[in-house]
Amino acid sequence: MATSLQTRPAVSDGPDSPAPLLDLGARLTARQPGDRRFGAPIHAWYPVRAALARNASRTRLHGEWIDLPARVALDAVQTTTCGGWRLINRFGLVWACPAGSATPPDLPSPPESPLVLIAYSEAPARADYDQAVLGLLDPAHVPMIHNAWWWRSQARRTKTKSYSPSPFGFTAVAADAFASTPAYDLVSEDRKVSIEFRLPSIRLERVTARGFELINLTTVTPQAEGDVMIRNLILCSVAALRFGSPLLSAWGRTFLRQDVAILERLEGRSPHLPLVFAGDPDRPSAFYFASKAALLRAQRDETPYRNPVEAESLQWVT
Ligand SMILES: [Fe+2]
């Protein structure tokens, strides 16, 4: 894959060999955005840790190490001690972006009312970054990969979704497309469900109904070339659901293990083959590559992001 990489620092994060603090985000800030089709955008926010942590920790992004403080202030951008990275705490996650002049896509706005974290799971995968992101978008992904009975019915049905441009990406809305998900039957019938994709790799599903709000967030973080971390968390307005967190987090891990299994089966096949998009089911994937190219052009030319996605109604059978 074409993720831009610097030489990985010769340090270890093992418990027996404490390494000196290295904070190499600054090395990335000098990189100019190109118009590459493949790989992870450098100047963008990626989650690097759950916000709830007792201790400082170390993580990787774009092949570089980041030393994270124990606490990152809520919804306020701060920089790491050495100044190479910007950090922000939002949606229960710490997000990182190289410091520098290129403007990253805005993160989605925080929830208007306080929500409770009811599930968190993460899974590393040896996988191509773009393949992992396409898993957030591909309509065939859920029916083929996630087959729990309580998540979707086995019956095949035609789905129609309305796609429209939204900040740094696109949003799908459908009145009927989610009726096959038994889990959503727990929410009242006046529910509204939307699925937003936002660059670089954010899938944000919102379920709202009278007196109820739920956010289901899935992300892909490029830790190093060929290494990604997939994260999922669920925030909800029903505080009592926090008591179900161990079970819900276990279900989340089950889903992520299914994602990792399919990604690692794909690993090794060239991600740089010519792209072929076939019909409506591949339109979201085409939107993704067009959106990423638009972001890299805007960053390179220092111009506003021009959303290449136009409203479309797409249909498929799942
Ligand atoms: Fe998945």
Tab-separated table of C-alpha atoms in Angstrom, residues 106-278:
chain	number	residue	atom	x	y	z
A	106	ASP	CA	-13.156	18.462	10.785
A	107	LEU	CA	-14.168	15.773	13.224
A	108	PRO	CA	-17.926	15.254	13.578
A	109	SER	CA	-19.488	17.529	16.176
A	110	PRO	CA	-19.774	16.099	19.677
A	111	PRO	CA	-23.214	14.910	20.831
A	112	GLU	CA	-25.502	17.745	21.920
A	113	SER	CA	-26.506	15.956	25.105
A	114	PRO	CA	-24.284	13.758	27.274
A	115	LEU	CA	-24.157	10.150	26.147
A	116	VAL	CA	-22.878	7.157	28.073
A	117	LEU	CA	-20.230	4.814	26.715
A	118	ILE	CA	-21.871	1.395	26.598
A	119	ALA	CA	-19.397	-0.565	24.456
A	120	TYR	CA	-15.790	-0.297	23.354
A	121	SER	CA	-13.701	-2.748	21.384
A	122	GLU	CA	-10.583	-2.620	19.250
A	123	ALA	CA	-8.733	-5.110	17.102
A	124	PRO	CA	-5.387	-4.866	15.300
A	125	ALA	CA	-5.198	-6.295	11.812
A	126	ARG	CA	-2.387	-6.968	9.405
A	127	ALA	CA	-4.210	-5.436	6.461
A	128	ASP	CA	-4.190	-2.826	3.757
A	129	TYR	CA	-5.588	0.486	4.985
A	130	ASP	CA	-7.941	1.100	2.062
A	131	GLN	CA	-9.327	-2.429	2.227
A	132	ALA	CA	-10.129	-1.872	5.888
A	133	VAL	CA	-11.888	1.426	5.158
A	134	LEU	CA	-13.866	-0.113	2.296
A	135	GLY	CA	-15.209	-2.594	4.847
A	136	LEU	CA	-16.989	0.360	6.482
A	137	LEU	CA	-18.697	1.232	3.197
A	138	ASP	CA	-19.353	-1.889	1.182
A	139	PRO	CA	-23.060	-2.898	1.271
A	140	ALA	CA	-22.003	-6.540	0.954
A	141	HIS	CA	-19.820	-6.307	4.050
A	142	VAL	CA	-22.453	-6.723	6.765
A	143	PRO	CA	-24.481	-9.541	5.185
A	144	MET	CA	-21.365	-11.465	4.168
A	145	ILE	CA	-19.193	-10.886	7.232
A	146	HIS	CA	-21.465	-10.200	10.211
A	147	ASN	CA	-24.108	-12.884	10.298
A	148	ALA	CA	-25.385	-12.893	13.888
A	149	TRP	CA	-29.134	-13.634	13.934
A	150	TRP	CA	-29.914	-10.693	16.175
A	151	TRP	CA	-28.109	-8.289	13.892
A	152	ARG	CA	-29.760	-9.085	10.578
A	153	SER	CA	-32.351	-11.476	9.295
A	154	GLN	CA	-31.343	-14.214	6.891
A	155	ALA	CA	-34.017	-13.208	4.391
A	156	ARG	CA	-32.776	-11.505	1.245
A	157	ARG	CA	-34.398	-8.173	0.534
A	158	THR	CA	-34.038	-5.179	-1.712
A	159	LYS	CA	-32.709	-2.069	-0.026
A	160	THR	CA	-32.870	1.450	-1.315
A	161	LYS	CA	-30.705	4.107	0.278
A	162	SER	CA	-30.465	7.810	-0.367
A	163	TYR	CA	-26.909	9.084	-0.375
A	164	SER	CA	-26.142	12.758	-0.022
A	165	PRO	CA	-22.959	14.768	0.434
A	166	SER	CA	-22.079	15.648	4.022
A	167	PRO	CA	-18.965	17.318	5.450
A	168	PHE	CA	-15.854	15.551	4.130
A	169	GLY	CA	-17.866	12.571	2.991
A	170	PHE	CA	-21.419	11.374	2.529
A	171	THR	CA	-24.439	10.149	4.456
A	172	ALA	CA	-26.875	7.327	3.734
A	173	VAL	CA	-30.446	7.431	4.945
A	174	ALA	CA	-33.155	4.846	4.376
A	175	ALA	CA	-36.603	4.436	5.836
A	176	ASP	CA	-36.755	0.698	5.399
A	177	ALA	CA	-33.188	-0.486	5.061
A	178	PHE	CA	-32.708	-1.197	8.734
A	179	ALA	CA	-35.966	-3.030	9.374
A	180	SER	CA	-34.109	-6.305	8.980
A	181	THR	CA	-31.933	-5.585	11.986
A	182	PRO	CA	-33.676	-7.167	14.973
A	183	ALA	CA	-31.528	-5.174	17.407
A	184	TYR	CA	-33.215	-1.968	16.220
A	185	ASP	CA	-36.657	-3.341	16.986
A	186	LEU	CA	-35.867	-2.454	20.592
A	187	VAL	CA	-36.101	1.210	19.632
A	188	SER	CA	-39.456	2.868	18.966
A	189	GLU	CA	-40.848	2.887	15.447
A	190	ASP	CA	-40.325	6.618	15.019
A	191	ARG	CA	-36.571	6.049	14.990
A	192	LYS	CA	-34.379	7.695	12.408
A	193	VAL	CA	-31.177	5.994	11.329
A	194	SER	CA	-28.408	7.607	9.326
A	195	ILE	CA	-24.954	6.339	8.460
A	196	GLU	CA	-22.335	8.988	7.815
A	197	PHE	CA	-18.921	8.367	6.344
A	198	ARG	CA	-16.384	11.080	6.946
A	199	LEU	CA	-12.761	11.222	5.880
A	200	PRO	CA	-10.368	9.819	6.654
A	201	SER	CA	-12.003	6.651	8.039
A	202	ILE	CA	-15.001	7.430	10.239
A	203	ARG	CA	-18.284	5.506	10.030
A	204	LEU	CA	-20.826	7.189	12.283
A	205	GLU	CA	-24.217	5.573	12.668
A	206	ARG	CA	-26.826	7.615	14.514
A	207	VAL	CA	-30.126	6.276	15.797
A	208	THR	CA	-32.521	8.863	17.171
A	209	ALA	CA	-36.063	8.502	18.474
A	210	ARG	CA	-38.176	10.346	20.988
A	211	GLY	CA	-36.030	10.572	24.136
A	212	PHE	CA	-33.385	8.255	22.706
A	213	GLU	CA	-30.054	8.726	20.963
A	214	LEU	CA	-27.376	6.202	20.042
A	215	ILE	CA	-24.074	6.654	18.247
A	216	ASN	CA	-22.253	3.663	16.805
A	217	LEU	CA	-18.761	4.722	15.713
A	218	THR	CA	-16.300	2.574	13.769
A	219	THR	CA	-12.870	3.774	12.662
A	220	VAL	CA	-9.676	2.561	11.006
A	221	THR	CA	-6.297	3.857	12.220
A	222	PRO	CA	-3.160	3.365	10.069
A	223	GLN	CA	-0.587	2.395	12.675
A	224	ALA	CA	2.136	1.524	10.203
A	225	GLU	CA	2.378	0.223	6.676
A	226	GLY	CA	0.178	-2.857	6.539
A	227	ASP	CA	-0.945	-2.509	10.173
A	228	VAL	CA	-4.310	-1.021	11.071
A	229	MET	CA	-6.351	-0.804	14.243
A	230	ILE	CA	-10.108	-1.084	13.932
A	231	ARG	CA	-12.136	0.455	16.753
A	232	ASN	CA	-15.817	0.419	17.557
A	233	LEU	CA	-17.667	2.166	20.315
A	234	ILE	CA	-21.285	2.799	21.146
A	235	LEU	CA	-22.583	5.815	23.044
A	236	CYS	CA	-26.173	5.969	24.231
A	237	SER	CA	-28.550	8.292	26.055
A	238	VAL	CA	-29.891	5.456	28.233
A	239	ALA	CA	-27.496	5.503	31.174
A	240	ALA	CA	-28.697	2.136	32.515
A	241	LEU	CA	-27.271	0.412	29.423
A	242	ARG	CA	-23.785	0.979	30.817
A	243	PHE	CA	-24.420	-2.104	32.949
A	244	GLY	CA	-24.588	-4.088	29.729
A	245	SER	CA	-21.182	-2.809	28.666
A	246	PRO	CA	-19.231	-6.067	29.187
A	247	LEU	CA	-21.698	-8.002	27.043
A	248	LEU	CA	-22.010	-5.299	24.377
A	249	SER	CA	-18.229	-4.904	24.218
A	250	ALA	CA	-17.868	-8.670	23.814
A	251	TRP	CA	-20.313	-8.560	20.883
A	252	GLY	CA	-18.266	-5.697	19.431
A	253	ARG	CA	-15.103	-7.766	19.704
A	254	THR	CA	-16.869	-10.629	17.925
A	255	PHE	CA	-17.716	-8.296	15.041
A	256	LEU	CA	-14.182	-6.936	14.876
A	257	ARG	CA	-12.705	-10.444	14.882
A	258	GLN	CA	-14.883	-11.187	11.847
A	259	ASP	CA	-13.545	-8.019	10.190
A	260	VAL	CA	-9.950	-8.963	10.962
A	261	ALA	CA	-10.423	-12.508	9.657
A	262	ILE	CA	-11.671	-11.334	6.254
A	263	LEU	CA	-9.058	-8.569	5.986
A	264	GLU	CA	-6.228	-10.956	6.728
A	265	ARG	CA	-7.559	-13.346	4.080
A	266	LEU	CA	-7.385	-10.464	1.598
A	267	GLU	CA	-3.897	-9.423	2.691
A	268	GLY	CA	-1.249	-10.099	0.127
A	269	ARG	CA	-3.471	-9.361	-2.840
A	270	SER	CA	-2.310	-6.194	-4.479
A	271	PRO	CA	-4.424	-3.239	-3.396
A	272	HIS	CA	-3.028	-1.266	-6.298
A	273	LEU	CA	-4.757	-3.109	-9.092
A	274	PRO	CA	-6.887	-0.890	-11.345
A	275	LEU	CA	-10.139	-0.087	-9.614
A	276	VAL	CA	-13.321	-1.504	-11.095
A	277	PHE	CA	-16.650	-0.259	-9.777
A	278	ALA	CA	-19.678	-2.315	-10.776
